[in-house]
Short mmCIF file of C-alpha atoms in Angstrom, two decimals:
data_model
loop_
_atom_site.label_atom_id
_atom_site.label_comp_id
_atom_site.label_asym_id
_atom_site.label_seq_id
_atom_site.Cartn_x
_atom_site.Cartn_y
_atom_site.Cartn_z
CA MET A 1 -9.92 -18.66 -21.33
CA VAL A 2 -8.27 -17.52 -18.12
CA ASN A 3 -10.81 -15.91 -15.82
CA ARG A 4 -10.70 -12.38 -14.47
CA VAL A 5 -9.60 -13.53 -11.02
CA PHE A 6 -6.37 -14.89 -12.47
CA ARG A 7 -5.65 -11.80 -14.55
CA ALA A 8 -6.30 -9.55 -11.57
CA ALA A 9 -3.89 -11.64 -9.51
CA LEU A 10 -1.18 -11.30 -12.15
CA LEU A 11 -1.68 -7.55 -12.33
CA SER A 12 -1.48 -7.33 -8.56
CA MET A 13 1.78 -9.29 -8.58
CA ALA A 14 3.25 -7.01 -11.18
CA ALA A 15 2.18 -3.91 -9.28
CA CYS A 16 3.78 -5.20 -6.09
CA GLY A 17 7.05 -6.04 -7.78
CA LEU A 18 6.75 -9.79 -7.24
CA ALA A 19 7.54 -10.51 -10.86
CA LEU A 20 10.69 -8.39 -10.62
CA ALA A 21 11.70 -10.25 -7.48
CA ALA A 22 11.28 -13.53 -9.32
CA HIS A 23 13.60 -12.21 -12.04
CA ALA A 24 16.26 -11.54 -9.43
CA GLN A 25 16.51 -15.27 -8.84
CA THR A 26 18.41 -15.68 -12.13
CA PRO A 27 21.70 -13.94 -13.07
CA ALA A 28 21.38 -10.48 -14.59
CA PRO A 29 22.18 -10.14 -18.31
CA ALA A 30 24.39 -7.12 -17.70
CA PRO A 31 26.92 -6.36 -14.93
CA ALA A 32 24.96 -5.18 -11.92
CA ALA A 33 24.44 -5.85 -8.24
CA THR A 34 24.50 -9.60 -7.57
CA PRO A 35 21.18 -10.95 -6.27
CA ALA A 36 21.21 -12.15 -2.68
CA PRO A 37 22.41 -15.79 -2.41
CA ALA A 38 19.41 -16.74 -0.25
CA ALA A 39 17.04 -15.78 -3.08
CA GLN A 40 18.76 -17.92 -5.74
CA ALA A 41 17.09 -21.20 -6.64
CA ALA A 42 19.26 -24.32 -6.59
CA PRO A 43 20.02 -25.49 -10.13
CA ALA A 44 17.97 -28.47 -11.26
CA PRO A 45 18.87 -31.10 -13.85
CA ALA A 46 17.95 -30.02 -17.37
CA ASP A 47 15.39 -32.81 -17.78
CA ALA A 48 13.73 -31.98 -14.46
CA ASP A 49 13.52 -28.24 -15.14
CA PRO A 50 13.17 -27.65 -18.89
CA VAL A 51 13.38 -24.26 -20.57
CA VAL A 52 9.89 -23.00 -21.37
CA ALA A 53 10.85 -19.64 -22.93
CA ARG A 54 13.83 -17.46 -23.86
CA VAL A 55 13.87 -13.69 -23.55
CA ASN A 56 16.77 -12.04 -25.39
CA GLY A 57 18.71 -15.27 -24.85
CA GLU A 58 17.89 -15.62 -21.14
CA ALA A 59 16.13 -18.87 -20.22
CA VAL A 60 12.81 -19.12 -18.39
CA HIS A 61 12.41 -22.52 -16.73
CA ARG A 62 9.44 -24.59 -15.64
CA SER A 63 10.45 -23.88 -12.02
CA ASP A 64 9.86 -20.16 -12.71
CA VAL A 65 6.32 -21.02 -13.78
CA GLN A 66 5.77 -23.12 -10.65
CA ARG A 67 7.15 -20.35 -8.45
CA MET A 68 4.77 -17.78 -9.91
CA VAL A 69 1.76 -20.11 -9.65
CA ALA A 70 2.60 -20.69 -5.97
CA GLN A 71 2.30 -16.92 -5.38
CA LEU A 72 -1.22 -16.73 -6.83
CA PRO A 73 -4.47 -16.88 -4.79
CA PRO A 74 -5.60 -20.40 -3.74
CA GLN A 75 -8.64 -20.37 -6.04
CA VAL A 76 -6.33 -19.75 -9.02
CA GLN A 77 -3.80 -22.38 -7.94
CA GLN A 78 -6.60 -24.97 -8.03
CA MET A 79 -7.17 -24.32 -11.73
CA PRO A 80 -5.57 -26.76 -14.21
CA LEU A 81 -2.02 -25.62 -15.03
CA GLU A 82 -2.74 -26.02 -18.76
CA MET A 83 -5.47 -23.40 -18.45
CA ILE A 84 -3.39 -20.72 -16.74
CA TYR A 85 -0.04 -21.56 -18.35
CA PRO A 86 -0.34 -19.15 -21.35
CA ALA A 87 -1.06 -16.19 -19.07
CA VAL A 88 1.72 -17.19 -16.65
CA ILE A 89 4.34 -17.51 -19.37
CA GLU A 90 3.22 -14.17 -20.85
CA GLN A 91 3.64 -12.49 -17.45
CA LEU A 92 7.05 -14.10 -16.92
CA VAL A 93 8.24 -12.84 -20.30
CA ASN A 94 6.97 -9.34 -19.49
CA SER A 95 8.70 -9.48 -16.12
CA LYS A 96 12.02 -10.45 -17.72
CA LEU A 97 11.75 -7.59 -20.21
CA VAL A 98 10.94 -5.03 -17.50
CA ALA A 99 13.75 -6.31 -15.25
CA GLU A 100 16.24 -6.26 -18.12
CA ALA A 101 15.30 -2.68 -18.90
CA GLY A 102 15.79 -1.80 -15.23
CA TYR A 103 19.27 -3.37 -15.19
CA LYS A 104 20.22 -1.46 -18.37
CA ALA A 105 19.07 1.73 -16.65
CA ASN A 106 21.51 0.91 -13.78
CA LEU A 107 18.67 0.74 -11.24
CA ALA A 108 20.10 -2.37 -9.55
CA GLY A 109 22.64 -0.21 -7.76
CA THR A 110 20.20 2.36 -6.42
CA PRO A 111 19.72 2.59 -2.63
CA GLU A 112 16.03 1.69 -2.97
CA VAL A 113 16.74 -1.57 -4.84
CA LYS A 114 19.64 -2.51 -2.56
CA ASP A 115 17.44 -1.94 0.48
CA GLU A 116 14.68 -4.10 -1.00
CA ILE A 117 17.16 -6.90 -1.81
CA LYS A 118 18.54 -6.73 1.71
CA ARG A 119 15.05 -6.99 3.19
CA ALA A 120 14.17 -9.89 0.88
CA GLU A 121 17.35 -11.70 1.92
CA GLU A 122 16.55 -11.08 5.58
CA ARG A 123 13.06 -12.56 5.19
CA ALA A 124 14.48 -15.60 3.38
CA VAL A 125 17.05 -16.17 6.12
CA GLN A 126 14.34 -15.84 8.78
CA ARG A 127 12.21 -18.47 7.05
CA ALA A 128 15.18 -20.80 6.59
CA TYR A 129 16.18 -20.52 10.25
CA ILE A 130 12.65 -21.13 11.52
CA GLN A 131 12.21 -24.12 9.20
CA LYS A 132 15.53 -25.59 10.38
CA GLU A 133 14.58 -25.20 14.04
CA VAL A 134 11.07 -26.60 13.55
CA GLN A 135 12.31 -29.62 11.59
CA SER A 136 14.99 -30.42 14.14
CA ARG A 137 12.68 -30.08 17.16
CA ILE A 138 9.61 -31.97 15.90
CA THR A 139 10.92 -35.42 16.75
CA PRO A 140 8.91 -38.67 16.78
CA ALA A 141 9.03 -38.55 20.58
CA LYS A 142 7.61 -35.00 20.63
CA LEU A 143 4.86 -36.01 18.20
CA ASP A 144 3.92 -39.02 20.30
CA GLU A 145 3.86 -36.86 23.44
CA ALA A 146 1.58 -34.35 21.71
CA TYR A 147 -0.62 -37.21 20.43
CA GLN A 148 -1.06 -38.69 23.91
CA ALA A 149 -1.99 -35.24 25.24
CA PHE A 150 -4.51 -34.86 22.39
CA LEU A 151 -6.13 -38.22 23.23
CA LYS A 152 -6.37 -37.22 26.89
CA GLN A 153 -7.98 -33.86 26.04
CA ASN A 154 -10.33 -35.45 23.50
CA PRO A 155 -11.59 -38.68 25.09
CA ALA A 156 -13.67 -41.12 23.09
CA GLN A 157 -17.34 -40.11 23.10
CA GLU A 158 -20.44 -42.27 23.07
CA GLU A 159 -22.40 -42.19 19.83
CA VAL A 160 -25.99 -43.13 19.10
CA LYS A 161 -27.39 -44.18 15.74
CA ALA A 162 -31.05 -43.21 15.69
CA SER A 163 -34.01 -42.62 13.42
CA HIS A 164 -36.87 -40.23 14.04
CA ILE A 165 -40.28 -39.17 12.82
CA LEU A 166 -40.98 -35.46 13.16
CA VAL A 167 -44.54 -34.08 13.24
CA GLU A 168 -46.08 -30.74 14.19
CA LYS A 169 -48.57 -31.80 16.90
CA GLU A 170 -48.34 -34.00 19.97
CA ASP A 171 -51.56 -35.85 19.04
CA GLU A 172 -50.07 -36.84 15.69
CA ALA A 173 -46.96 -38.16 17.42
CA LYS A 174 -48.99 -40.20 19.92
CA ALA A 175 -51.04 -41.71 17.10
CA ILE A 176 -47.86 -42.81 15.32
CA ILE A 177 -46.51 -44.35 18.53
CA ALA A 178 -49.77 -46.29 18.81
CA GLN A 179 -49.30 -47.56 15.24
CA LEU A 180 -45.73 -48.62 16.03
CA ASN A 181 -46.91 -50.46 19.16
CA LYS A 182 -49.24 -52.45 16.93
CA GLY A 183 -46.36 -53.51 14.70
CA GLY A 184 -46.14 -50.56 12.32
CA ASP A 185 -42.97 -50.21 10.23
CA PHE A 186 -40.90 -47.28 11.52
CA ALA A 187 -39.10 -46.55 8.24
CA LYS A 188 -42.33 -46.66 6.23
CA LEU A 189 -44.13 -44.33 8.65
CA ALA A 190 -41.16 -41.95 8.61
CA LYS A 191 -41.32 -41.70 4.82
CA GLU A 192 -45.08 -41.13 4.90
CA LYS A 193 -45.48 -38.76 7.85
CA SER A 194 -42.16 -37.13 8.89
CA LYS A 195 -41.73 -33.37 8.36
CA ASP A 196 -37.95 -33.83 8.13
CA PRO A 197 -37.62 -34.41 4.36
CA VAL A 198 -33.93 -35.37 4.37
CA ALA A 199 -34.23 -38.00 7.09
CA ALA A 200 -37.61 -39.15 5.78
CA GLU A 201 -35.98 -40.19 2.49
CA GLN A 202 -33.75 -42.50 4.55
CA GLY A 203 -36.63 -43.92 6.59
CA GLY A 204 -35.94 -41.42 9.36
CA ASP A 205 -32.27 -42.43 9.69
CA LEU A 206 -30.05 -39.74 11.26
CA GLY A 207 -26.86 -41.80 11.31
CA TYR A 208 -24.42 -41.77 14.22
CA PHE A 209 -24.15 -38.61 16.34
CA THR A 210 -22.64 -37.48 19.63
CA LYS A 211 -24.75 -35.93 22.35
CA ASP A 212 -23.49 -32.39 21.79
CA THR A 213 -24.54 -32.34 18.12
CA MET A 214 -28.30 -32.58 18.79
CA VAL A 215 -30.68 -30.24 20.58
CA GLU A 216 -30.83 -31.04 24.28
CA PRO A 217 -34.31 -32.63 24.71
CA PHE A 218 -33.73 -34.89 21.69
CA ALA A 219 -30.19 -35.86 22.75
CA ASP A 220 -31.20 -36.50 26.38
CA ALA A 221 -33.98 -38.82 25.27
CA ALA A 222 -31.94 -40.69 22.65
CA PHE A 223 -28.95 -41.31 24.92
CA ALA A 224 -31.20 -42.50 27.76
CA MET A 225 -32.78 -45.18 25.55
CA LYS A 226 -31.53 -48.68 24.87
CA LYS A 227 -30.55 -50.15 21.53
CA GLY A 228 -33.69 -51.14 19.58
CA GLU A 229 -36.00 -49.08 21.79
CA VAL A 230 -38.65 -46.65 20.48
CA SER A 231 -39.61 -43.64 22.59
CA LYS A 232 -42.77 -44.34 24.58
CA GLU A 233 -43.74 -40.65 24.63
CA PRO A 234 -43.17 -37.95 22.00
CA VAL A 235 -40.15 -35.69 22.56
CA LYS A 236 -40.74 -31.97 22.08
CA THR A 237 -38.11 -29.62 20.64
CA GLN A 238 -38.27 -26.26 18.85
CA PHE A 239 -38.73 -28.21 15.61
CA GLY A 240 -41.84 -30.10 16.69
CA TRP A 241 -42.63 -33.51 18.18
CA HIS A 242 -40.27 -36.46 17.64
CA ILE A 243 -40.68 -40.20 17.83
CA ILE A 244 -37.19 -41.66 18.27
CA LYS A 245 -35.88 -45.14 17.55
CA VAL A 246 -32.35 -46.01 18.77
CA GLU A 247 -30.74 -48.29 16.19
CA ASP A 248 -27.29 -48.70 17.74
CA LYS A 249 -24.85 -47.40 20.34
CA ARG A 250 -21.07 -47.33 20.19
CA THR A 251 -17.99 -45.54 21.50
CA GLN A 252 -16.63 -43.13 18.91
CA PRO A 253 -13.19 -44.31 17.75
CA GLN A 254 -10.37 -41.86 18.49
CA PRO A 255 -8.29 -40.66 15.53
CA THR A 256 -4.96 -42.29 14.75
CA LEU A 257 -1.67 -40.41 14.93
CA ASP A 258 -1.52 -40.19 11.13
CA GLU A 259 -4.98 -38.61 11.03
CA VAL A 260 -4.11 -35.80 13.44
CA LYS A 261 -0.40 -35.51 12.58
CA PRO A 262 -0.77 -32.32 10.44
CA GLN A 263 -2.77 -30.66 13.24
CA LEU A 264 -0.21 -31.67 15.87
CA GLU A 265 2.72 -30.54 13.72
CA GLN A 266 1.06 -27.15 13.22
CA GLN A 267 0.56 -26.69 16.96
CA LEU A 268 4.09 -27.86 17.78
CA SER A 269 5.46 -25.48 15.13
CA LYS A 270 3.70 -22.52 16.76
CA ASP A 271 5.10 -23.48 20.18
CA ILE A 272 8.60 -23.95 18.76
CA VAL A 273 8.58 -20.57 17.01
CA THR A 274 7.47 -18.90 20.25
CA ASN A 275 10.23 -20.67 22.20
CA VAL A 276 12.87 -19.82 19.58
CA VAL A 277 12.00 -16.12 19.70
CA ASP A 278 11.81 -16.11 23.51
CA ASP A 279 15.25 -17.76 23.76
CA LEU A 280 16.76 -15.23 21.34
CA ARG A 281 15.32 -12.30 23.28
CA LYS A 282 16.72 -13.62 26.56
CA VAL A 283 20.33 -13.23 25.34
CA ALA A 284 19.82 -10.15 23.17
CA LYS A 285 20.19 -6.48 24.00
CA VAL A 286 16.94 -4.93 22.78
CA GLU A 287 16.22 -1.21 22.95
CA THR A 288 12.92 0.27 21.85
CA PHE A 289 12.00 3.91 21.39
CA GLN A 290 8.88 5.93 20.69
CA LEU A 291 7.88 6.87 17.16
CA ASP A 292 9.80 10.16 17.34
CA GLY A 293 12.93 8.36 18.54
CA SER A 294 12.67 9.59 22.11
CA PRO A 295 13.09 7.18 25.07
CA MET A 296 10.15 5.08 26.16
CA PRO A 297 8.51 6.28 29.40
CA LYS A 298 9.66 4.29 32.39
CA GLU A 299 7.13 1.88 33.80
CA GLU A 300 6.25 2.35 37.44
CA PRO A 301 7.33 -0.70 39.46
CA ALA A 302 4.44 -2.84 40.59
CA THR A 303 3.93 -2.98 44.34
CA ASP A 304 2.34 -5.87 46.18
CA ALA A 305 1.65 -3.83 49.32
CA PRO A 306 -2.07 -3.11 49.78
CA ALA A 307 -3.18 0.49 49.63
CA PRO A 308 -3.73 2.04 53.08
CA LYS A 309 -7.35 2.03 54.17
CA ALA A 310 -9.06 5.27 55.01
CA GLU A 311 -9.75 5.63 58.71
CA GLU A 312 -13.34 4.98 59.62
CA PRO A 313 -15.03 7.67 61.74
CA LYS A 314 -15.23 6.71 65.37
CA LYS A 315 -18.62 5.76 66.68
CA ASN A 316 -19.90 7.63 69.73
#
């Protein structure tokens, strides 16, 4: 059964007119205003885009289902398509019927619908232009330049692999250190005595960590120790008293280009969009007015000259 989140999303789409907009992507059954070319989907081969329903002879394709699913909230999109398909197809059929009724009522030619189609076309053209500019400007050279800058800003960090035993009192910690000095097994003592249940299950193992991920007294002590060394004195933090054993030290490997490529592309895209808009504004004549249509108040020119100082009273 489709959950309430999905049904609410479908109702919201219908209320906002998204289903009607999706209908405008296919030719109208009766003579009416032609949908904007930018909103029409490119025809797909019959095998690649099969008919999944017919409404008064008009075909509904699998691509219509995919388009509607893509407009739903992320948590619904993650659901198996087989689960939400019956509700999607039902909504698409309803949308076709409502749109057909609207065409028969000659609503396609009304100023309100024409204005909405114009705005939808404008948004589609905006997206297409931005996508074209982004794709043409994100070159391999630009990506490599951004990657080198990323590596410089995020240098490789030292990591420590350590284990610890956490107790409440300093005397307890000192007693454990004494046991370790006599040959006690660190992992066994961690399982028996540590107040950190998660690490205790692993013999006190905390894995690899960078200095900034641990509280300061603990991190300072661990990074000052050598590989294989056990702290000679307990280390106090807000959690209690720690006995630390440094298992290993290494330099954290930096990510590869492929690993950070999506992040770099996103940042480059933002910069490109900003540059595109800035370039367009430089050569455009832009006039802005106040909400009532009256001219904007003129800004006072900034002056670099310092304000005159008030004269100090003369001393007698």
